[in-house]
Coordinates of C-alpha atoms and ligand atoms in Angstrom, one line a residue:
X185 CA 0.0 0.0 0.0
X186 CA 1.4 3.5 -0.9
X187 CA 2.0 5.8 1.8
X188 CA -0.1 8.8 1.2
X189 CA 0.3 11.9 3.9
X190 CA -1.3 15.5 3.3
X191 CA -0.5 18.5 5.2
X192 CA -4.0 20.7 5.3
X193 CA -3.9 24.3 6.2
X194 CA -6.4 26.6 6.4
X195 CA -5.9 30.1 4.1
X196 CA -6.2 32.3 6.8
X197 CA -2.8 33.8 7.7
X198 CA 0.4 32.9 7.5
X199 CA 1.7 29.8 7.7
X200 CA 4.1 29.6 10.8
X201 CA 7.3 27.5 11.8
X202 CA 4.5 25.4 14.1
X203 CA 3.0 24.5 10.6
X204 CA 5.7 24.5 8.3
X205 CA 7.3 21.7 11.2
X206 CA 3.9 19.5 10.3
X207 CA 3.8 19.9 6.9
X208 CA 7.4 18.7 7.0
X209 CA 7.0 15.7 9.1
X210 CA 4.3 14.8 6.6
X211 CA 6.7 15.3 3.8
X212 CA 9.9 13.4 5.1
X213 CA 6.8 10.3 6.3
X214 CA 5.6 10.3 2.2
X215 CA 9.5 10.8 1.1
X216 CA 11.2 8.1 2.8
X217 CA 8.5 5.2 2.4
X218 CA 8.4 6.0 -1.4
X219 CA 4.8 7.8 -0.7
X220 CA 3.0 10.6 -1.6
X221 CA 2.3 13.7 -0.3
X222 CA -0.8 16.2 -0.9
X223 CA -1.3 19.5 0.1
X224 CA -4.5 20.5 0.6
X225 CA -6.0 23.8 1.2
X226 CA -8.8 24.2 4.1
X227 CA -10.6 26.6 2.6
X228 CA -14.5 25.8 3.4
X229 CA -14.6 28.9 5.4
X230 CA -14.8 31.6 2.1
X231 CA -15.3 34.4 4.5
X232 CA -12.0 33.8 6.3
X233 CA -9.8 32.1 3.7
X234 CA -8.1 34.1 1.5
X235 CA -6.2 34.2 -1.8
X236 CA -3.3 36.0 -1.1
X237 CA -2.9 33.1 2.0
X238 CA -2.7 30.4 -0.6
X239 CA 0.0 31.7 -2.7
X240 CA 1.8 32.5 -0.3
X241 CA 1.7 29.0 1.3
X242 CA 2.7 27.2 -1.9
X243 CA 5.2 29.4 -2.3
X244 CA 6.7 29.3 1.1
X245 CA 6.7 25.5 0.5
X246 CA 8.5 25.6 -2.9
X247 CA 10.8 28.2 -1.4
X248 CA 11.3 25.7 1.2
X249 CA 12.0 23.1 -1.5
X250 CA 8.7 20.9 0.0
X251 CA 7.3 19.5 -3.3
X252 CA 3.3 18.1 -3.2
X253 CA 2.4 15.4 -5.5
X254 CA -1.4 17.0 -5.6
X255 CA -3.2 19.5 -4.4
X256 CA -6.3 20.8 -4.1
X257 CA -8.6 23.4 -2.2
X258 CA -11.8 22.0 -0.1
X259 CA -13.8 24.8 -1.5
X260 CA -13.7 22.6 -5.1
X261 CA -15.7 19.5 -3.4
X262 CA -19.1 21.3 -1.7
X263 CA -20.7 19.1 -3.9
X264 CA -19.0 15.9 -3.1
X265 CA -19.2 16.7 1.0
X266 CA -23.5 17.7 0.4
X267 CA -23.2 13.7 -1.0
X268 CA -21.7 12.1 1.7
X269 CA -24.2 14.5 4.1
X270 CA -27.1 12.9 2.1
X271 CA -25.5 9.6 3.1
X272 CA -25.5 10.0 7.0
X273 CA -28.6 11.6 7.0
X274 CA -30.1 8.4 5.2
X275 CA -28.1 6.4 7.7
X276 CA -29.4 8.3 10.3
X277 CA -26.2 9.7 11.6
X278 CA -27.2 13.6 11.3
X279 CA -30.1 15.1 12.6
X280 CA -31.2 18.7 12.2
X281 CA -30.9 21.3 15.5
X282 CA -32.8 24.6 15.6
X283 CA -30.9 26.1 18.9
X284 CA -30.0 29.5 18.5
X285 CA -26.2 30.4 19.8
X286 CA -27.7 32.1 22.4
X287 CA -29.9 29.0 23.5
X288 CA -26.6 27.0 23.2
X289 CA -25.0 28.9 25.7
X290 CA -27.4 29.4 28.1
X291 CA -27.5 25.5 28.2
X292 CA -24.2 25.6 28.9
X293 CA -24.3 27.7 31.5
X294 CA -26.7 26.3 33.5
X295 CA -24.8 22.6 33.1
X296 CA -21.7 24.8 34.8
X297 CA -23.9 25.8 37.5
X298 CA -25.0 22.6 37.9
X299 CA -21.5 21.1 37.9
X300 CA -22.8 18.6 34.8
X301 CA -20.6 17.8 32.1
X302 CA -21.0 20.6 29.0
X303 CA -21.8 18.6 26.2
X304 CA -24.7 19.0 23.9
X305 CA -27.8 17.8 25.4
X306 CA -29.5 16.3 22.4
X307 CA -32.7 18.1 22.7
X308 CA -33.1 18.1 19.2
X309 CA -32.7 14.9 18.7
X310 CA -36.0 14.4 19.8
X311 CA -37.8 17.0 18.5
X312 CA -41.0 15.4 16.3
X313 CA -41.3 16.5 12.3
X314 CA -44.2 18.5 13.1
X315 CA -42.0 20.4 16.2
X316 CA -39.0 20.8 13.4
X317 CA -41.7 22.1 10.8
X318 CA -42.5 24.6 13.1
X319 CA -39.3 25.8 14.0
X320 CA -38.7 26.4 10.0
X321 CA -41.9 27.9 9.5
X322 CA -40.5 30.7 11.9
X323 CA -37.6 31.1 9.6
X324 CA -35.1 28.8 11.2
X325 CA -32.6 26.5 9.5
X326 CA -31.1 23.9 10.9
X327 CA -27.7 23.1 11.4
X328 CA -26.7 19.3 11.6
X329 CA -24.9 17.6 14.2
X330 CA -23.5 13.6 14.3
X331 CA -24.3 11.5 16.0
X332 CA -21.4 10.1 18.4
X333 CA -22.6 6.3 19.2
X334 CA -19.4 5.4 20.4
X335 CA -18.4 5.5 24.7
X336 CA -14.6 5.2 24.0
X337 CA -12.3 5.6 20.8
X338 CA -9.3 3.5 20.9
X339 CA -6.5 3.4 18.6
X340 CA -2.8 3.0 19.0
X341 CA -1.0 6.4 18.0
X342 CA 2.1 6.4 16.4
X343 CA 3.6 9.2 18.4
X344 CA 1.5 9.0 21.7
X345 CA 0.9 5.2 21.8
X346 CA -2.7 3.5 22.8
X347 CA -4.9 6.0 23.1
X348 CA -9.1 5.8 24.7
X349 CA -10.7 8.9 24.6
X350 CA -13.8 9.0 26.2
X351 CA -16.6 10.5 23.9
X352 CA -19.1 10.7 26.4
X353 CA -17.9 13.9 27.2
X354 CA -17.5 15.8 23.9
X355 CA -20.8 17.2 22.2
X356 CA -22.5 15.9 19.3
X357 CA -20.1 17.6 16.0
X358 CA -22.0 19.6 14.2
X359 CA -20.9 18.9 10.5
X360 CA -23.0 21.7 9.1
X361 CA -24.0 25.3 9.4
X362 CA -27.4 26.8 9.0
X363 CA -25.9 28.0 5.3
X364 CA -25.0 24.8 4.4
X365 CA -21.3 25.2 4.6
X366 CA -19.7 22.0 5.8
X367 CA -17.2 22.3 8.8
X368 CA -13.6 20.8 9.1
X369 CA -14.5 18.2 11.2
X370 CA -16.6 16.7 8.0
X371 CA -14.5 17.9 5.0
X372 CA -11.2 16.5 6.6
X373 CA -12.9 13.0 7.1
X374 CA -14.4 13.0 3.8
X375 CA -11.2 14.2 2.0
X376 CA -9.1 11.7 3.5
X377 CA -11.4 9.0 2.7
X378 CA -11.3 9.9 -1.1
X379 CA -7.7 10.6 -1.2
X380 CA -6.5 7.6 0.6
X381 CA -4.8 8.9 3.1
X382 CA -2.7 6.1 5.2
X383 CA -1.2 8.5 7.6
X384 CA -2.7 11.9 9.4
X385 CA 0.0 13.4 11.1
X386 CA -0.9 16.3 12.9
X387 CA -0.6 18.8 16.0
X388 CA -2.1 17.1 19.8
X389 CA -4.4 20.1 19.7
X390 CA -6.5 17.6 17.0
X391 CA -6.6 14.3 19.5
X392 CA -10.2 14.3 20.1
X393 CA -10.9 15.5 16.6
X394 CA -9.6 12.4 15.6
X395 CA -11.7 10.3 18.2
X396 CA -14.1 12.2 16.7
X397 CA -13.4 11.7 12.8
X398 CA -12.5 8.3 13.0
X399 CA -16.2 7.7 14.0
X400 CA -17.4 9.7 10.9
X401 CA -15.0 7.6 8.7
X402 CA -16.4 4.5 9.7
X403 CA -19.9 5.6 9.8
X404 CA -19.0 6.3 5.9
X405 CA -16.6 3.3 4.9
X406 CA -14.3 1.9 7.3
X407 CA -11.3 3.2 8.7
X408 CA -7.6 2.7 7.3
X409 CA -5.9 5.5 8.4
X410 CA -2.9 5.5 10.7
X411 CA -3.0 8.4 13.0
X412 CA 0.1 10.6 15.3
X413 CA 0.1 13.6 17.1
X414 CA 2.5 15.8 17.8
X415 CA 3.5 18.0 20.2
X416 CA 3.2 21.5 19.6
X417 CA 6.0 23.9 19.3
X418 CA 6.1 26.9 21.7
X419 CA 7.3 30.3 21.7
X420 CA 10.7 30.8 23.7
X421 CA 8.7 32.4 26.3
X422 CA 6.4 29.3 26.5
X423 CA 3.3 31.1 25.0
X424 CA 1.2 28.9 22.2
X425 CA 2.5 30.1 18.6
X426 CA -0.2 32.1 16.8
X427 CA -0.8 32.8 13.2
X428 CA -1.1 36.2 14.0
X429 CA 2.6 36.0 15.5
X430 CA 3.8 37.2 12.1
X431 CA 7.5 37.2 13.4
X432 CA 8.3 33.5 13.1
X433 CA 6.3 33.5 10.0
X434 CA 7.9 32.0 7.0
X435 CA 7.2 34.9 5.0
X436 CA 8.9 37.0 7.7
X437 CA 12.0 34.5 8.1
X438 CA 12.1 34.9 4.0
X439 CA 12.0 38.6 4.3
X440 CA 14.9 38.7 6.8
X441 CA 17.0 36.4 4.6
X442 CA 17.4 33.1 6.6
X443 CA 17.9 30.4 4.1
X444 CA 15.7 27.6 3.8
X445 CA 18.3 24.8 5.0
X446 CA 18.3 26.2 8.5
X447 CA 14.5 26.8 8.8
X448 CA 14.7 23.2 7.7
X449 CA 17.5 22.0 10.0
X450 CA 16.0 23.5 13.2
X451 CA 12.4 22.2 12.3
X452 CA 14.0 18.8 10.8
X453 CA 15.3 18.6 14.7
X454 CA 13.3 20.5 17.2
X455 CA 11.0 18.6 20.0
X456 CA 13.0 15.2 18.7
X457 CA 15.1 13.4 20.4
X458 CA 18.1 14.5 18.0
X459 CA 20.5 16.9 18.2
X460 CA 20.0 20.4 16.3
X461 CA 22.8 20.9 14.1
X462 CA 22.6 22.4 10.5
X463 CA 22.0 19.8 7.7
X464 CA 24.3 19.9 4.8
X465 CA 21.2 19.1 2.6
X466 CA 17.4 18.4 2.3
X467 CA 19.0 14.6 1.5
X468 CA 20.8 14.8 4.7
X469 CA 17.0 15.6 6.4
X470 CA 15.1 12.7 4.5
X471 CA 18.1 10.6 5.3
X472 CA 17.8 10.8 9.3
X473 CA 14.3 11.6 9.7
X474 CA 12.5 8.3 12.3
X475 CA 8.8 9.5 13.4
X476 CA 9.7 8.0 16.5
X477 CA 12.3 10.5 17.4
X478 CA 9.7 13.0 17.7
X479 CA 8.9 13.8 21.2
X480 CA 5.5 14.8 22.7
X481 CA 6.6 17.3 24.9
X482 CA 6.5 20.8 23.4
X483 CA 9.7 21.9 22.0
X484 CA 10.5 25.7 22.0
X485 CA 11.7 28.3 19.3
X486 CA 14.6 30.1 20.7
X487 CA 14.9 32.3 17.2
X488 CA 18.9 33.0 18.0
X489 CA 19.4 29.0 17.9
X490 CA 17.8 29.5 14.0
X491 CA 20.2 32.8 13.2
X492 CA 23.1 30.7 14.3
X493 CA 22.6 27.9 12.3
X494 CA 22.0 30.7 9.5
X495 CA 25.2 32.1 9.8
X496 CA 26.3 28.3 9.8
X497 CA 24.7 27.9 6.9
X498 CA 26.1 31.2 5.1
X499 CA 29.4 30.2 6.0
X500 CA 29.4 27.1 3.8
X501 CA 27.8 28.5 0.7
X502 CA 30.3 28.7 -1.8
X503 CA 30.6 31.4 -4.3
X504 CA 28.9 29.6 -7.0
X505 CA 25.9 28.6 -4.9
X506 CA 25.4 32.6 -4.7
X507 CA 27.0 34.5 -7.3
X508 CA 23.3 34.9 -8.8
X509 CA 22.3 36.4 -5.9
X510 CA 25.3 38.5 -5.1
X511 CA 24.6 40.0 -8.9
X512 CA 21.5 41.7 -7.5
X513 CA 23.3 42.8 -4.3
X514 CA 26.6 44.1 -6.1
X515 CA 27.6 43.0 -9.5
X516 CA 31.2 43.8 -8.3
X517 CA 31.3 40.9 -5.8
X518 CA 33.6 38.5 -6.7
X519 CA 34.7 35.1 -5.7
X520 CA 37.8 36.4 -3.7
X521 CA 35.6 39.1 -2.2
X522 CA 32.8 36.5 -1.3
X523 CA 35.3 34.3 0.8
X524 CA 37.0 36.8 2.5
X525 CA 33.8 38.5 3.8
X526 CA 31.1 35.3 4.5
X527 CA 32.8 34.6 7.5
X528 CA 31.6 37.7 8.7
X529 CA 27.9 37.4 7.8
X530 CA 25.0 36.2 9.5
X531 CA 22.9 36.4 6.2
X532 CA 24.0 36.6 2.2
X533 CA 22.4 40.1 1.9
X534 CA 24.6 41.0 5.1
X535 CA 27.6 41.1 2.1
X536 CA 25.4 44.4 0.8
X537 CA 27.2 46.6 4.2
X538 CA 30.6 45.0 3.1
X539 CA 30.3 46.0 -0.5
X540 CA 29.5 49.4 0.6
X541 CA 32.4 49.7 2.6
X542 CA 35.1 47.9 0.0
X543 CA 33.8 49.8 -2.9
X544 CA 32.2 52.9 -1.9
X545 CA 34.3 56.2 -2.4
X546 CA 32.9 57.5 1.3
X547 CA 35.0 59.9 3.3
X548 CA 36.1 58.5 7.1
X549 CA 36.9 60.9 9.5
X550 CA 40.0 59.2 11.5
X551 CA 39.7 59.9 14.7
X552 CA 43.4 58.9 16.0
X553 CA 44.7 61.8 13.1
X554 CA 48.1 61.7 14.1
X555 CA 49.0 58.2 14.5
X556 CA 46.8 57.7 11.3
X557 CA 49.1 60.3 9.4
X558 CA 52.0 58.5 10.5
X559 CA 50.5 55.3 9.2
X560 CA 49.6 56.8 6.2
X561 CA 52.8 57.8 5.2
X562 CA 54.2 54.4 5.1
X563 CA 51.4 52.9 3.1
X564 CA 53.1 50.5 0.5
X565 CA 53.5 50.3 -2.9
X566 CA 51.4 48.7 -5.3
X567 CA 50.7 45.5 -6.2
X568 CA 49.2 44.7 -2.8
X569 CA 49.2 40.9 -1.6
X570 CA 49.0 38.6 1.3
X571 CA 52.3 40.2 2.6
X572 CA 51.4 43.6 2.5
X573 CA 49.3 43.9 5.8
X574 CA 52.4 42.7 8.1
X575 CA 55.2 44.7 6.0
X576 CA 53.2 48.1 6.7
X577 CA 51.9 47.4 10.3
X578 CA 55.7 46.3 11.3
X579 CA 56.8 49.4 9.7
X580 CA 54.1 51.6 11.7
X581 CA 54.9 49.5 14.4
X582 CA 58.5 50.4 14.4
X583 CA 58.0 54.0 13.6
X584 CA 54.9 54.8 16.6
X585 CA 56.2 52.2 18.7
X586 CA 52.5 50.8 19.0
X587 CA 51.4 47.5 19.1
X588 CA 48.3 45.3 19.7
X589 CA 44.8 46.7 19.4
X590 CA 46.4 50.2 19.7
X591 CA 48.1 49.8 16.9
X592 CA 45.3 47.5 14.2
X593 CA 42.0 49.5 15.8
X594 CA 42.5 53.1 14.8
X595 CA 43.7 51.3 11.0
X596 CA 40.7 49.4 10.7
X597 CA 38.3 52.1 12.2
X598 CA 39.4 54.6 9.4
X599 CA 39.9 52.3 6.5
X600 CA 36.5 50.4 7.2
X601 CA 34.4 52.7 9.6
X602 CA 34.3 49.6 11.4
X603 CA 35.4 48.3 14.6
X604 CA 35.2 44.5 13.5
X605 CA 35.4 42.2 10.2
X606 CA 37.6 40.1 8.3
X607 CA 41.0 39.7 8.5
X608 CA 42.9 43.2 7.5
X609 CA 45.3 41.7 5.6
X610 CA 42.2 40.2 3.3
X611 CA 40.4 43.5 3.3
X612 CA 42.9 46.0 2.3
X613 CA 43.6 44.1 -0.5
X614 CA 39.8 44.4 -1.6
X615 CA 40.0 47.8 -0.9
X616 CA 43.2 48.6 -2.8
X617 CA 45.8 51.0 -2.2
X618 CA 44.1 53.8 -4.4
X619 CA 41.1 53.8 -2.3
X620 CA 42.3 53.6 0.8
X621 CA 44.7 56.7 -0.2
X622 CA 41.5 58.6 -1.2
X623 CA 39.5 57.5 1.9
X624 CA 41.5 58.4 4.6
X625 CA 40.5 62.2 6.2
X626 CA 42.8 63.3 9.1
Ligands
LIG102 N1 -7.0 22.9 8.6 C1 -6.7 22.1 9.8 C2 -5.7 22.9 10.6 O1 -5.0 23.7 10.1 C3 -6.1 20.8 9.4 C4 -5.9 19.8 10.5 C5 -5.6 18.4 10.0 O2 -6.6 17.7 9.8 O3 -4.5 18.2 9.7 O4 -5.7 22.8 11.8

């Protein structure tokens, strides 16, 4: 049987690292037992969803380099859920309620006063046709709830192990609004009926939704699918991750210029038993990922463990893995001026401040003038090489009698108007003899 996983979210923000780490999961599952993987857009909700979400979702997965095998959007297969409706209500399984949401929650009220359990009373249930004609005749529409038959769902998690949820004390599902729009709970169990899903895996915050679903999928078929839930991820303070938290938002992490292989390394890793390191490749991930690893206690986004596998990741790029991108940054970047500056970056577009500083014509006010005079007047000839750096600070040395940072921080400062970067004798030899010459103010 082929393994087919889906990751399903809904086109109403952002997608987050907390999603990005379930659609990945679902990917490495399909990708390394030769299965498939479907993305599927939640989408049922029209006034909520939106457009611009689902571009940007399939593009933060292709950025990401997560490739889907199918996709498609709920809001395509109304039709196909109002069929399998027809089918419980036939079976019996859905039966119309008239409660207002005020009437709802003055039920639920009371059964807090009274210390009961808050579920759904099942008043409709009961109601006789001429009751429910009445109700319609007054201009009400029903929405539909199923009809939980079950005391306790068993099944045997991948992730969590045996699990009995006790359905007793959730409240009939309702499946269907009073407009005829069909809710999650529904289109999820119908979709992964139809698209043969073997394997939902899926945040804990959806256990009893799966108690709940696998009773729908048997009351329309039987059930085949393999289920696992995993923990959530948290904040670094320990909060629940939003999708309003736009800062650990793909999109934003995109915008900031964090390259895909970390955002991948850290989520390939975090909440697992394995280490985090950074992955040399998306092989590397499909190559180590085990389910089991994953833990189910929450694991938490400390964003400076991500920017350090960035710079990590930076580090190791070659030029020829970036040269298209330094072209848009600085055509002048070159292969000698790429590996003498990545070491300094924590992102690729970092390189844009160093170009700006090797090739820009800008003025530096020294503020050591005298000792930079001195220094100045012993500048060497050109052609500059490795050797230049030592010949001219030995020569300063000997001349001002300085030495350590006294001596290399005033230099740097007013060749770079910077206090820190790459090795001097590397820079000045970007920087050439000319420009140095013409920067220098004292
Ligand atoms: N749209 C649901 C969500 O984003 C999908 C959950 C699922 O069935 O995987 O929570």
């Amino acid at each position: 049987m082929t393994v087919i996983t889906r990751f399903a979210p809904s086109p109403t923000g952002l997608l987050h690292l907390g999603n990005i780490r379930t659609a990945l999961i679902n990917w490495l599952y399909a990708r390394t037992h030769n299965g498939k993987f479907i993305l599927r857009i939640d989408d049922t909700d029209q006034e909520r969803s939106k457009d611009e979400y689902i571009s940007k979702i399939k593009y933060d997965l292709e950025w990401l380099g997560i490739d889907y095998d199918d996709t498609f959007n709920q809001s395509s297969r109304f039709e196909r859920y109002r069929e399998q409706f027809e089918k419980l209500k036939a079976d019996g399984r859905i039966y119309p309620c008239y409660e207002t949401p005020e009437e709802l929650e003055r039920k639920r009220k009371l059964q807090m006063a009274s210390g009961g359990k808050q579920v759904y009373d099942r008043t409709s249930l009961s109601l006789t046709d001429e009751e429910k004609r009445g109700y319609e005749d007054d201009g009400r529409k029903p929405h539909w709830r199923f009809l939980l038959q079950t005391e306790r769902l068993k099944w045997n998690d991948l992730l969590k192990g045996e699990l009995d949820i006790d359905l007793t004390s959730l409240s009939d599902p309702v499946l269907f609004r009073e407009d005829g729009v069909p809710l999650y709970t529904f289109s999820s169990a119908v979709d992964d009926i139809d698209y043969n899903i073997t394997n939902v895996i899926r945040g804990d915050d959806h256990t009893s939704n799966t108690a709940v679903q696998i009773e729908i999928i048997n009351a329309i078929d039987k059930n085949r699918i393999t289920f696992a839930h995993h923990a959530l991820l948290k904040a670094s303070s320990g909060d629940k991750l939003s999708k309003r938290d736009n800062v650990i938002s793909i999109d934003s992490f995109r915008k900031s210029n964090l390259e895909p292989l970390a955002i991948l390394s850290l989520l390939a890793t975090i909440g697992t038993s394995q280490s985090i390191e950074l992955k040399d490749s998306l092989n590397q991930i499909i190559s180590e990922f085990k389910l089991e690893t994953i833990s189910t206690s929450p694991g938490r986004i400390e964003i400076d463990v991500l920017n350090a596998l960035n710079k990590k990741q930076v580090q190791k790029l070659n030029f020829d893995d970036v040269s298209e991108r330094l072209k848009n940054i600085d055509e002048k970047i070159d292969e000698k001026f790429w590996n003498t500056i990545r070491s300094n970056l924590e992102t690729v577009e970092g390189v844009k401040q160093w170009s700006d500083i090797v090739f820009d014509s800008k003025l530096i006010e020294a503020e050591d003038k005298e000792y930079i005079k001195s220094a100045m007047e012993l500048i060497p000839d050109d052609p500059w090489d490795e050797n230049t750096w030592e010949l001219w600070t030995t020569a300063i040395k000997e001349k001002t009698g300085r030495k350590g940072k006294e001596l290399f921080l005033p230099l740097r400062e007013a060749f770079t108007g910077m206090s820190h970067g790459p090795e001097m004798k590397l820079l000045i030899q970007l920087i050439g003899r000319e420009k140095i010459l013409e920067r220098v103010k004292t």
